[in-house]
Tab-separated table of C-alpha atoms and ligand atoms in Angstrom:
chain	number	residue	atom	x	y	z
A	545	MET	CA	2.319	7.694	-17.414
A	546	LEU	CA	0.587	6.710	-20.654
A	547	ALA	CA	0.135	10.323	-21.753
A	548	SER	CA	3.734	11.198	-20.911
A	549	LYS	CA	4.842	8.416	-23.277
A	550	GLY	CA	2.893	9.864	-26.204
A	551	ASN	CA	-0.553	8.256	-25.922
A	552	GLN	CA	-3.769	10.253	-26.111
A	553	VAL	CA	-5.429	9.661	-22.712
A	554	VAL	CA	-8.833	10.503	-21.264
A	555	GLY	CA	-9.157	10.097	-17.489
A	556	ILE	CA	-12.650	9.136	-16.399
A	557	ASP	CA	-13.869	9.373	-12.809
A	558	VAL	CA	-17.187	9.691	-10.998
A	559	ASN	CA	-15.512	12.293	-8.771
A	560	PRO	CA	-16.056	15.669	-10.524
A	561	GLU	CA	-13.360	17.329	-8.418
A	562	ALA	CA	-10.691	14.916	-9.689
A	563	VAL	CA	-11.874	15.582	-13.252
A	564	ARG	CA	-11.845	19.363	-12.780
A	565	LEU	CA	-8.341	19.322	-11.287
A	566	LEU	CA	-6.914	17.195	-14.100
A	567	ASN	CA	-8.552	19.374	-16.760
A	568	GLU	CA	-6.975	22.417	-15.109
A	569	GLY	CA	-3.572	20.768	-15.262
A	570	HIS	CA	-3.346	19.706	-11.609
A	571	ALA	CA	-2.582	16.188	-10.340
A	572	PRO	CA	-5.733	15.132	-8.463
A	573	VAL	CA	-3.772	13.099	-5.887
A	574	GLU	CA	-0.432	13.527	-4.096
A	575	GLU	CA	2.237	11.281	-5.542
A	576	PRO	CA	5.925	12.090	-6.059
A	577	GLY	CA	6.591	13.127	-9.687
A	578	LEU	CA	2.936	13.046	-10.744
A	579	GLN	CA	2.476	16.798	-11.152
A	580	ASP	CA	5.481	16.978	-13.499
A	581	LEU	CA	4.003	14.233	-15.682
A	582	VAL	CA	0.612	15.958	-15.779
A	583	SER	CA	2.171	19.346	-16.580
A	584	GLY	CA	4.300	17.841	-19.341
A	585	SER	CA	1.375	16.023	-21.012
A	586	GLN	CA	-1.278	18.733	-21.265
A	587	ASP	CA	-1.888	18.302	-24.982
A	588	ARG	CA	-2.467	14.552	-24.613
A	589	LEU	CA	-4.461	14.477	-21.381
A	590	SER	CA	-8.063	15.383	-20.579
A	591	ALA	CA	-10.709	14.157	-18.143
A	592	THR	CA	-14.452	13.631	-17.987
A	593	THR	CA	-17.127	12.219	-15.682
A	594	GLU	CA	-18.800	10.613	-18.713
A	595	LEU	CA	-17.991	6.885	-18.431
A	596	GLY	CA	-19.385	6.160	-21.875
A	597	ALA	CA	-16.501	8.220	-23.302
A	598	ALA	CA	-14.405	5.070	-22.901
A	599	GLY	CA	-16.253	3.774	-25.957
A	600	GLU	CA	-14.020	5.950	-28.146
A	601	ALA	CA	-10.793	4.462	-26.808
A	602	ASP	CA	-8.816	1.599	-28.313
A	603	VAL	CA	-7.894	0.502	-24.791
A	604	SER	CA	-9.923	1.218	-21.641
A	605	ILE	CA	-8.256	0.534	-18.285
A	606	LEU	CA	-10.547	0.107	-15.319
A	607	LEU	CA	-9.055	0.913	-11.922
A	608	VAL	CA	-12.025	1.527	-9.639
A	609	PRO	CA	-12.096	0.505	-5.956
A	610	THR	CA	-12.899	-3.082	-4.954
A	611	PRO	CA	-13.754	-2.732	-1.250
A	612	SER	CA	-13.682	-5.789	0.997
A	613	ASP	CA	-17.046	-7.312	1.842
A	614	GLU	CA	-17.978	-8.624	5.301
A	615	ARG	CA	-16.130	-11.922	4.663
A	616	GLY	CA	-12.953	-10.211	3.457
A	617	ALA	CA	-13.529	-10.991	-0.238
A	618	PHE	CA	-13.300	-8.171	-2.804
A	619	SER	CA	-16.610	-6.749	-3.927
A	620	ASN	CA	-17.028	-6.214	-7.681
A	621	GLU	CA	-19.900	-3.771	-7.137
A	622	HIS	CA	-18.057	-0.692	-8.516
A	623	VAL	CA	-16.291	-2.698	-11.205
A	624	LEU	CA	-19.587	-4.027	-12.552
A	625	ALA	CA	-21.216	-0.579	-12.421
A	626	ALA	CA	-18.314	0.855	-14.409
A	627	VAL	CA	-18.218	-2.088	-16.858
A	628	ASP	CA	-21.901	-1.549	-17.528
A	629	GLU	CA	-21.420	2.112	-18.453
A	630	VAL	CA	-18.181	1.571	-20.361
A	631	GLY	CA	-19.802	-1.386	-22.131
A	632	ARG	CA	-22.719	0.777	-23.275
A	633	GLY	CA	-20.177	3.238	-24.672
A	634	LEU	CA	-18.617	0.377	-26.649
A	635	ARG	CA	-21.935	-0.663	-28.199
A	636	GLY	CA	-22.089	-0.407	-31.980
A	637	ARG	CA	-18.466	0.712	-32.389
A	638	ASP	CA	-16.335	-0.426	-35.314
A	639	GLY	CA	-12.763	-1.572	-34.928
A	640	TYR	CA	-10.923	-3.628	-32.357
A	641	GLN	CA	-11.094	-2.476	-28.709
A	642	ILE	CA	-10.048	-3.938	-25.373
A	643	LEU	CA	-11.140	-3.481	-21.786
A	644	VAL	CA	-8.426	-4.012	-19.179
A	645	VAL	CA	-9.404	-4.663	-15.570
A	646	ALA	CA	-6.598	-3.456	-13.271
A	647	SER	CA	-8.513	-3.429	-9.962
A	648	THR	CA	-7.728	-6.270	-7.576
A	649	VAL	CA	-10.561	-8.796	-7.958
A	650	MET	CA	-11.325	-12.292	-6.658
A	651	PRO	CA	-9.940	-14.955	-9.033
A	652	GLY	CA	-12.587	-16.053	-11.494
A	653	SER	CA	-14.290	-12.631	-11.669
A	654	CYS	CA	-13.152	-11.650	-15.158
A	655	ASP	CA	-14.193	-14.877	-16.834
A	656	ALA	CA	-17.568	-14.869	-15.063
A	657	GLU	CA	-19.506	-11.750	-14.070
A	658	ILE	CA	-17.204	-9.166	-15.656
A	659	ARG	CA	-17.237	-10.863	-19.062
A	660	THR	CA	-21.033	-11.320	-18.812
A	661	ALA	CA	-21.563	-7.648	-17.868
A	662	LEU	CA	-19.283	-6.443	-20.667
A	663	GLU	CA	-20.925	-8.558	-23.344
A	664	GLY	CA	-24.414	-7.670	-22.095
A	665	ALA	CA	-23.809	-3.912	-22.050
A	666	SER	CA	-21.826	-3.726	-25.291
A	667	GLY	CA	-23.843	-6.232	-27.289
A	668	ARG	CA	-20.476	-7.550	-28.523
A	669	ARG	CA	-18.762	-10.889	-27.941
A	670	VAL	CA	-15.397	-11.032	-26.200
A	671	GLY	CA	-12.912	-12.662	-28.565
A	672	GLU	CA	-14.289	-11.142	-31.762
A	673	THR	CA	-13.760	-7.375	-32.034
A	674	LEU	CA	-13.598	-6.972	-28.281
A	675	GLY	CA	-10.829	-8.173	-25.959
A	676	LEU	CA	-10.789	-8.500	-22.165
A	677	CYS	CA	-7.575	-8.393	-20.125
A	678	TYR	CA	-6.701	-8.481	-16.444
A	679	SER	CA	-3.532	-6.558	-15.716
A	680	PRO	CA	-2.974	-5.332	-12.158
A	681	GLU	CA	-0.316	-2.804	-11.206
A	682	PHE	CA	2.398	-3.863	-8.772
A	683	ILE	CA	2.846	-0.408	-7.342
A	684	ALA	CA	3.358	1.039	-3.897
A	685	LEU	CA	2.000	4.463	-2.994
A	686	GLY	CA	4.869	6.918	-2.874
A	687	SER	CA	6.796	5.139	-5.638
A	688	VAL	CA	3.979	4.592	-8.159
A	689	ILE	CA	5.763	6.210	-11.094
A	690	ARG	CA	9.080	4.426	-10.606
A	691	ASP	CA	7.253	1.129	-10.045
A	692	MET	CA	5.406	1.574	-13.354
A	693	LEU	CA	8.498	2.680	-15.272
A	694	GLU	CA	10.615	-0.192	-14.001
A	695	PRO	CA	8.411	-3.107	-12.986
A	696	ASP	CA	9.900	-6.491	-12.045
A	697	MET	CA	7.415	-7.976	-14.536
A	698	VAL	CA	4.237	-7.092	-16.377
A	699	LEU	CA	1.377	-9.469	-15.730
A	700	ILE	CA	-1.270	-9.852	-18.422
A	701	GLY	CA	-4.275	-12.119	-18.194
A	702	GLU	CA	-5.993	-12.285	-21.580
A	703	SER	CA	-9.230	-13.505	-23.081
A	704	ASP	CA	-7.277	-14.279	-26.264
A	705	SER	CA	-3.837	-13.540	-27.707
A	706	ARG	CA	-4.976	-10.600	-29.848
A	707	ALA	CA	-6.090	-8.725	-26.716
A	708	GLY	CA	-2.812	-9.582	-24.926
A	709	ASP	CA	-0.763	-8.415	-27.952
A	710	VAL	CA	-2.421	-4.980	-27.873
A	711	LEU	CA	-1.791	-4.563	-24.160
A	712	GLU	CA	1.779	-5.850	-24.295
A	713	ARG	CA	2.587	-3.276	-27.013
A	714	LEU	CA	1.028	-0.490	-24.944
A	715	TYR	CA	2.880	-1.362	-21.727
A	716	ALA	CA	6.174	-2.099	-23.494
A	717	GLY	CA	6.000	1.534	-24.644
A	718	ILE	CA	5.924	2.802	-21.044
A	719	CYS	CA	8.490	0.585	-19.340
A	720	GLU	CA	12.068	1.767	-19.306
A	721	ASN	CA	13.657	-1.486	-18.141
A	722	GLU	CA	12.464	-4.140	-20.636
A	723	PRO	CA	10.708	-6.250	-17.986
A	724	PRO	CA	9.604	-9.834	-18.571
A	725	PHE	CA	5.975	-10.065	-19.677
A	726	ARG	CA	3.970	-12.935	-18.252
A	727	ARG	CA	0.863	-13.619	-20.313
A	728	MET	CA	-1.666	-16.142	-19.157
A	729	SER	CA	-5.349	-16.863	-18.689
A	730	LEU	CA	-7.497	-14.354	-16.818
A	731	VAL	CA	-7.869	-16.553	-13.734
A	732	ASN	CA	-4.136	-17.290	-13.469
A	733	ALA	CA	-3.383	-13.560	-13.552
A	734	GLU	CA	-6.042	-12.812	-10.932
A	735	LEU	CA	-4.563	-15.445	-8.623
A	736	THR	CA	-0.988	-14.268	-9.258
A	737	LYS	CA	-1.862	-10.732	-8.167
A	738	ILE	CA	-3.135	-11.674	-4.711
A	739	ALA	CA	-0.510	-14.420	-4.381
A	740	VAL	CA	2.289	-11.849	-4.779
A	741	ASN	CA	0.956	-9.600	-2.040
A	742	THR	CA	0.225	-12.525	0.269
A	743	TYR	CA	3.770	-13.814	-0.123
A	744	VAL	CA	5.214	-10.378	0.675
A	745	THR	CA	3.051	-9.990	3.801
A	746	MET	CA	4.152	-13.474	4.896
A	747	LYS	CA	7.774	-12.305	4.672
A	748	ILE	CA	7.027	-9.181	6.707
A	749	SER	CA	5.277	-11.163	9.442
A	750	TYR	CA	8.168	-13.634	9.467
A	751	ALA	CA	10.692	-10.821	9.964
A	752	ASN	CA	8.498	-9.293	12.685
A	753	THR	CA	8.416	-12.630	14.504
A	754	LEU	CA	12.222	-12.670	14.411
A	755	ALA	CA	12.273	-9.081	15.725
A	756	ASP	CA	9.996	-10.073	18.598
A	757	MET	CA	12.306	-13.003	19.415
A	758	CYS	CA	15.425	-10.815	19.269
A	759	GLU	CA	13.893	-8.324	21.702
A	760	ARG	CA	13.655	-11.168	24.240
A	761	LEU	CA	17.083	-12.691	23.555
A	762	PRO	CA	20.115	-11.077	25.231
A	763	GLY	CA	22.660	-9.903	22.651
A	764	ALA	CA	20.369	-10.463	19.652
A	765	ASP	CA	19.791	-7.983	16.806
A	766	VAL	CA	17.208	-8.678	14.093
A	767	GLU	CA	19.031	-6.532	11.563
A	768	VAL	CA	22.158	-8.676	11.754
A	769	VAL	CA	20.103	-11.842	11.351
A	770	THR	CA	17.900	-10.659	8.465
A	771	ASP	CA	20.858	-9.095	6.647
A	772	ALA	CA	22.480	-12.521	6.458
A	773	LEU	CA	19.169	-14.280	5.732
A	774	GLY	CA	18.475	-11.969	2.816
A	775	LEU	CA	21.748	-12.947	1.113
A	776	ASP	CA	20.371	-16.431	0.566
A	777	THR	CA	18.969	-16.168	-2.957
A	778	ARG	CA	16.141	-18.524	-2.028
A	779	ILE	CA	14.968	-15.850	0.421
A	780	GLY	CA	16.084	-12.401	-0.821
A	781	ALA	CA	16.513	-9.219	1.200
A	782	LYS	CA	13.358	-7.269	0.352
A	783	TYR	CA	10.610	-6.835	2.965
A	784	LEU	CA	12.697	-8.626	5.556
A	785	ARG	CA	13.215	-5.699	7.900
A	786	GLY	CA	11.816	-6.746	11.257
A	787	ALA	CA	9.878	-3.776	12.598
A	788	ILE	CA	6.130	-3.287	13.111
A	789	SER	CA	2.887	-4.168	11.336
A	790	TYR	CA	2.213	-3.714	7.626
A	791	GLY	CA	-0.761	-1.544	6.681
A	792	GLY	CA	-2.144	0.403	3.741
A	793	PRO	CA	-5.064	-0.131	1.404
A	794	CYS	CA	-3.735	-3.355	-0.206
A	795	PHE	CA	-1.558	-5.716	1.877
A	796	PRO	CA	-3.990	-6.447	4.734
A	797	ARG	CA	-6.975	-6.798	2.380
A	798	ASP	CA	-5.222	-8.891	-0.262
A	799	ASN	CA	-3.920	-11.283	2.385
A	800	LYS	CA	-7.410	-11.734	3.861
A	801	ALA	CA	-9.001	-12.178	0.437
A	802	PHE	CA	-6.427	-14.860	-0.415
A	803	GLY	CA	-7.469	-16.767	2.737
A	804	VAL	CA	-11.182	-16.417	1.982
A	805	PHE	CA	-10.627	-17.593	-1.580
A	806	ALA	CA	-8.564	-20.593	-0.481
A	807	ARG	CA	-11.251	-21.604	2.013
A	808	ASP	CA	-13.954	-21.270	-0.637
A	809	LEU	CA	-11.953	-23.708	-2.753
A	810	GLY	CA	-11.653	-26.115	0.174
A	811	ALA	CA	-7.900	-25.456	0.558
A	812	GLU	CA	-6.456	-24.598	3.997
A	813	PRO	CA	-5.036	-21.044	4.120
A	814	PHE	CA	-2.818	-21.674	7.191
A	815	LEU	CA	-0.053	-19.355	5.995
A	816	SER	CA	-2.132	-16.297	5.104
A	817	GLU	CA	-4.194	-16.598	8.282
A	818	ALA	CA	-1.057	-16.898	10.432
A	819	THR	CA	0.409	-13.893	8.600
A	820	ASP	CA	-2.669	-11.883	9.483
A	821	ALA	CA	-2.630	-13.024	13.125
A	822	VAL	CA	1.065	-12.101	13.474
A	823	ASN	CA	0.343	-8.706	11.948
A	824	LEU	CA	-2.530	-7.967	14.305
A	825	ALA	CA	-0.344	-8.907	17.274
A	826	GLN	CA	2.235	-6.248	16.361
A	827	THR	CA	0.246	-3.358	17.830
A	828	ASP	CA	0.083	-5.142	21.212
A	829	ARG	CA	3.792	-5.974	20.999
A	830	LEU	CA	4.614	-2.301	20.427
A	831	ALA	CA	2.147	-1.072	23.045
A	832	GLY	CA	3.777	-3.451	25.544
A	833	VAL	CA	7.184	-1.856	24.949
A	834	VAL	CA	5.687	1.639	25.245
A	835	GLN	CA	3.796	0.824	28.439
A	836	SER	CA	6.905	-0.716	30.006
A	837	ARG	CA	8.565	2.701	29.734
A	838	LEU	CA	5.618	4.881	30.829
A	839	LYS	CA	5.120	6.248	34.302
A	840	VAL	CA	1.843	7.518	35.685
A	841	GLY	CA	0.873	10.861	34.135
A	842	ASN	CA	3.379	10.564	31.255
A	843	ALA	CA	2.535	11.700	27.725
A	844	VAL	CA	3.187	9.477	24.680
A	845	GLY	CA	4.094	10.979	21.313
A	846	ILE	CA	3.679	9.077	18.056
A	847	LEU	CA	5.742	10.166	15.068
A	848	GLY	CA	4.390	8.843	11.775
A	849	LEU	CA	0.727	8.252	10.993
A	850	ALA	CA	0.871	7.474	7.273
A	851	TYR	CA	1.126	3.722	6.767
A	852	LYS	CA	4.482	4.300	5.037
A	853	PRO	CA	6.663	7.273	4.055
A	854	ASP	CA	5.896	9.415	0.996
A	855	THR	CA	2.150	9.042	1.262
A	856	GLY	CA	-0.590	10.621	3.330
A	857	VAL	CA	-2.681	7.432	3.372
A	858	ILE	CA	-3.527	6.217	6.885
A	859	ASP	CA	-5.490	3.025	6.089
A	860	GLU	CA	-4.496	0.341	8.629
A	861	SER	CA	-1.551	2.484	9.690
A	862	PRO	CA	0.463	1.126	12.646
A	863	GLY	CA	0.896	4.639	14.113
A	864	VAL	CA	-2.843	5.298	14.100
A	865	ALA	CA	-3.552	1.838	15.542
A	866	LEU	CA	-1.118	2.493	18.407
A	867	ALA	CA	-2.576	5.961	19.054
A	868	ARG	CA	-6.070	4.483	19.151
A	869	LEU	CA	-5.065	1.705	21.542
A	870	LEU	CA	-3.189	3.988	23.952
A	871	GLY	CA	-5.736	6.830	23.712
A	872	SER	CA	-8.577	4.400	24.444
A	873	ALA	CA	-6.640	3.112	27.459
A	874	GLY	CA	-6.627	6.670	28.851
A	875	TYR	CA	-3.054	7.745	28.031
A	876	GLU	CA	-2.286	11.292	26.929
A	877	VAL	CA	-1.327	10.840	23.262
A	878	ARG	CA	0.253	13.370	20.876
A	879	VAL	CA	0.725	12.711	17.189
A	880	TYR	CA	2.628	14.179	14.246
A	881	ASP	CA	3.181	13.197	10.622
A	882	PRO	CA	4.739	15.323	7.845
A	883	VAL	CA	1.591	14.771	5.714
A	884	ALA	CA	-1.108	12.834	7.558
A	885	THR	CA	-1.635	14.568	10.939
A	886	GLU	CA	-5.038	16.039	10.039
A	887	ALA	CA	-6.392	12.822	8.527
A	888	ALA	CA	-5.225	10.843	11.565
A	889	LEU	CA	-6.718	13.295	14.088
A	890	HIS	CA	-10.015	13.024	12.242
A	891	ALA	CA	-9.870	9.208	12.315
A	892	LEU	CA	-8.881	9.203	16.001
A	893	GLY	CA	-11.847	11.379	16.978
A	894	GLY	CA	-10.409	13.090	20.076
A	895	LEU	CA	-8.180	10.241	21.298
A	896	ALA	CA	-5.023	12.244	20.506
A	897	GLU	CA	-3.751	15.805	20.149
A	898	GLY	CA	-1.837	16.986	17.079
A	899	CYS	CA	1.599	18.628	17.070
A	900	SER	CA	2.903	20.915	14.350
A	901	SER	CA	6.379	19.395	14.105
A	902	ALA	CA	8.436	16.409	15.192
A	903	ALA	CA	10.531	18.685	17.431
A	904	GLU	CA	7.420	19.991	19.195
A	905	LEU	CA	6.138	16.446	19.738
A	906	VAL	CA	9.442	15.181	21.133
A	907	ALA	CA	9.692	18.171	23.472
A	908	GLN	CA	6.199	17.513	24.843
A	909	SER	CA	6.389	13.720	25.189
A	910	ASP	CA	7.907	11.501	27.855
A	911	VAL	CA	7.913	8.527	25.495
A	912	THR	CA	8.170	9.086	21.724
A	913	VAL	CA	7.520	6.292	19.216
A	914	ILE	CA	8.841	6.522	15.645
A	915	ALA	CA	6.139	4.515	13.891
A	916	THR	CA	6.723	5.462	10.220
A	917	PRO	CA	10.280	5.654	8.830
A	918	TRP	CA	10.013	9.134	7.317
A	919	PRO	CA	13.644	10.203	6.643
A	920	GLU	CA	13.187	13.455	8.604
A	921	PHE	CA	12.674	11.452	11.815
A	922	ALA	CA	16.291	10.260	11.627
A	923	GLU	CA	17.236	13.808	12.560
A	924	LEU	CA	15.272	14.320	15.755
A	925	PRO	CA	16.723	17.101	17.936
A	926	LEU	CA	17.835	14.689	20.657
A	927	ASP	CA	20.738	16.851	21.773
A	928	ALA	CA	18.393	19.734	22.521
A	929	LEU	CA	16.194	17.320	24.451
A	930	GLU	CA	19.161	16.044	26.389
A	931	ARG	CA	20.262	19.558	27.292
A	932	LYS	CA	16.882	20.160	28.882
A	933	GLY	CA	17.726	17.331	31.262
A	934	ARG	CA	14.174	15.972	31.400
A	935	SER	CA	14.318	12.195	31.151
A	936	SER	CA	12.579	10.798	28.091
A	937	VAL	CA	12.487	7.676	25.948
A	938	VAL	CA	12.475	7.349	22.154
A	939	ILE	CA	11.238	4.022	20.779
A	940	ASP	CA	12.772	3.658	17.354
A	941	CYS	CA	10.694	0.999	15.581
A	942	TRP	CA	12.730	1.141	12.365
A	943	ARG	CA	16.194	1.720	13.876
A	944	LEU	CA	16.385	5.069	12.074
A	945	LEU	CA	18.313	7.124	14.601
A	946	PRO	CA	22.086	7.291	14.254
A	947	GLU	CA	23.959	4.777	16.360
A	948	ARG	CA	24.957	6.147	19.718
A	949	ALA	CA	24.676	4.808	23.178
A	950	SER	CA	21.569	5.803	25.062
A	951	CYS	CA	23.039	8.308	27.427
A	952	GLY	CA	22.167	11.244	29.565
A	953	ALA	CA	18.517	11.990	29.894
A	954	VAL	CA	17.344	10.382	26.630
A	955	GLU	CA	17.003	6.614	26.374
A	956	ILE	CA	16.766	5.188	22.852
A	957	VAL	CA	15.008	1.842	22.533
A	958	ARG	CA	15.603	0.181	19.176
A	959	LEU	CA	12.976	-2.420	18.395
A	960	GLY	CA	14.307	-5.722	17.108
A	961	ARG	CA	17.247	-5.654	19.522
A	962	ALA	CA	17.421	-7.219	22.944
A	963	LEU	CA	15.409	-4.976	25.240
A	964	GLU	CA	16.554	-4.273	28.737
A	965	GLU	CA	14.281	-5.269	31.564
A	966	ALA	CA	11.349	-2.880	31.618
A	967	SER	CA	11.258	-0.548	34.564
A	968	PRO	CA	8.045	-0.899	36.597
A	969	VAL	CA	5.210	1.507	35.813
B	1616	NAD	N1	-3.552	1.888	-4.186
B	1616	NAD	C1	-2.670	0.972	-4.540
B	1616	NAD	O1	-1.496	1.042	-4.238
B	1616	NAD	C2	-3.117	-0.217	-5.365
B	1616	NAD	C3	-2.143	-1.089	-5.859
B	1616	NAD	C4	-2.532	-2.170	-6.612
B	1616	NAD	C5	-3.885	-2.399	-6.818
B	1616	NAD	N2	-4.810	-1.550	-6.301
B	1616	NAD	C6	-6.208	-1.840	-6.570
B	1616	NAD	O2	-6.673	-0.859	-7.485
B	1616	NAD	C7	-8.048	-0.588	-7.271
B	1616	NAD	C8	-8.268	0.875	-7.028
B	1616	NAD	O3	-7.549	1.240	-5.865
B	1616	NAD	P1	-7.170	2.734	-5.541
B	1616	NAD	O4	-6.282	2.663	-4.347
B	1616	NAD	O5	-6.700	3.438	-6.759
B	1616	NAD	O6	-8.618	3.279	-5.126
B	1616	NAD	P2	-9.064	4.808	-4.896
B	1616	NAD	O7	-10.284	4.701	-4.091
B	1616	NAD	O8	-7.918	5.613	-4.444
B	1616	NAD	O9	-9.388	5.369	-6.350
B	1616	NAD	C9	-10.303	4.862	-7.214
B	1616	NAD	C10	-10.886	5.966	-8.088
B	1616	NAD	O10	-12.010	5.378	-8.727
B	1616	NAD	C11	-13.075	6.321	-8.739
B	1616	NAD	N3	-14.317	5.586	-8.908
B	1616	NAD	C12	-15.050	4.920	-7.976
B	1616	NAD	N4	-16.124	4.320	-8.550
B	1616	NAD	C13	-16.052	4.611	-9.877
B	1616	NAD	C14	-16.865	4.292	-11.007
B	1616	NAD	N5	-17.948	3.521	-10.889
B	1616	NAD	N6	-16.479	4.777	-12.202
B	1616	NAD	C15	-15.389	5.552	-12.346
B	1616	NAD	N7	-14.590	5.885	-11.317
B	1616	NAD	C16	-14.912	5.425	-10.109
B	1616	NAD	C17	-12.924	7.046	-7.422
B	1616	NAD	O11	-13.577	8.309	-7.461
B	1616	NAD	C18	-11.402	7.173	-7.311
B	1616	NAD	O12	-10.931	8.348	-7.945
B	1616	NAD	C19	-8.476	-1.492	-6.115
B	1616	NAD	O13	-8.987	-2.684	-6.626
B	1616	NAD	C20	-7.156	-1.752	-5.396
B	1616	NAD	O14	-7.203	-2.942	-4.656
B	1616	NAD	C21	-4.459	-0.452	-5.607
C-alpha cells in the first residue's frame, strides 16, 4: 500500500521465502488485489531478512505476531526481539526517525517494555530524535487493501506530537476517503484497539443468541429482527447477522485478552467473558441441528473451512470446529473449501475426507452444512440432487441459498429461523 502510493519501502521478515518472493515481484501471501499492488510498485519495493536495515528508514512499522500466552494475554516476545534488532539499526543515526508498533499488544506495553527495549538497543531517547507510535490496522483478511484505503478512522497513539505528525502525514497519503484521525497517548490507543474488536464480537454473540432463540420460536426469523434492529442508529447493522461462531486469528484472541486485562486491573469483564462463552456454544448449537437430521450410517458434508470468505485462513474456523466435533464422535465427515481444504485436512488429521468441489461433496453427503458464506455456495446444484431422488438435507447457516420451499428430496434448513421438530435419529 505504502509503495503503491509513492513511498520507498523495504519489507523485512525473518522468513526468507517471503523475502525471496517479494524481491521476485510476487505477493508472499494471498490477498485480493495484493499482487497488482506489488507488480505496480517494483521500483519502490524491495525486501530483506536483515532487521537492522530498518535503521535507514524514516518510519519503521512493526507488524510481527503477538501470540496468546497461557492466560490469553498477548506475548510481546517477537515484538521485543524485533525492537532489539531494529533498535540496534537505529543506533548512531542522524535525523528524526520513528518506530510504529502495529501488532496487537496488551495496553501499557509501548510505554513500558517496548520503549525500554527501543531506547536500550538504539542508545537514543524517545522524544528527542526518536519517536514511538502505536497504530494498529483495523483490517479483515480478504478485504485488507480496501480496509486500508478507506478506514473508518486512523488510530495513532504517540509518544509525542512530532512522532504523531509524521505518521499522520504518511497515512493521510494512503487513505482515499479522508478518515478522521484519532491521536492519543500510547496506552489509550492500545486499549482502543482491543476494545473495538471486543465490542464487535459482543455484537456477533448477541445476534447469535437471537438466532438461537428464533430457531426455537415458531414463526420467528432472525434476519427480520436484526434488519429492524440495525436501523436503530444506536445499534447499527454491521456484524448483526445471526449465524454461527466468529473465528480467525484476531477476534477470539482479542476478546480473551481484553478479559484478562480487565481482570488484571481488578475490573469485572462480564461482557467479554459472556461473549466468549456464547461463541464457544455455537459449535454445539450447530452440531445439535446436524445430529437431529442424521440417521445411522449417514455422511455429513461441510462446505467452508476458512473462517470467512476470501481467505484461506482456518484459525478458529467454525467449519473446522464442526468437522472435528463430528469426526471425533465417529461420524463420516467430508469437507470442501474453495481455498482451505488442504490446510483443514491437515489440521483435522484423518477425522474427515476431502472433496474436490462443492458439487461432489453435496452428491456424497446426506446432510450438508454451509459453514462459510463463500458466494459460490449460493449456487449449489440442488436441482441435480433432487433429480437423483435421494433424500438429503442442506443446513444453510448463513441463509445463502435462494428462497424456495424445501421440496422434493432436498430439505433446506435455514439457521436463525424456526426449526421444525427434529426427526428422531
Ligand atoms: N491478521 C489480521 O487480520 C490482523 C489484524 C489486525 C491486527 N493484527 C495483529 O498484527 C500482528 C501480526 O499478525 P499477522 O496476522 O500479520 O501475523 P502473521 O503471523 O501472518 O505474520 C507476521 C509476519 O511476521 C514475521 N515475523 C515473525 N517474527 C518476526 C521477527 N522477529 N522479525 C521480523 N518478522 C517476523 C513472520 O514471518 C510473518 O511473515 C499480530 O499482533 C496481530 O494480532 C492482525
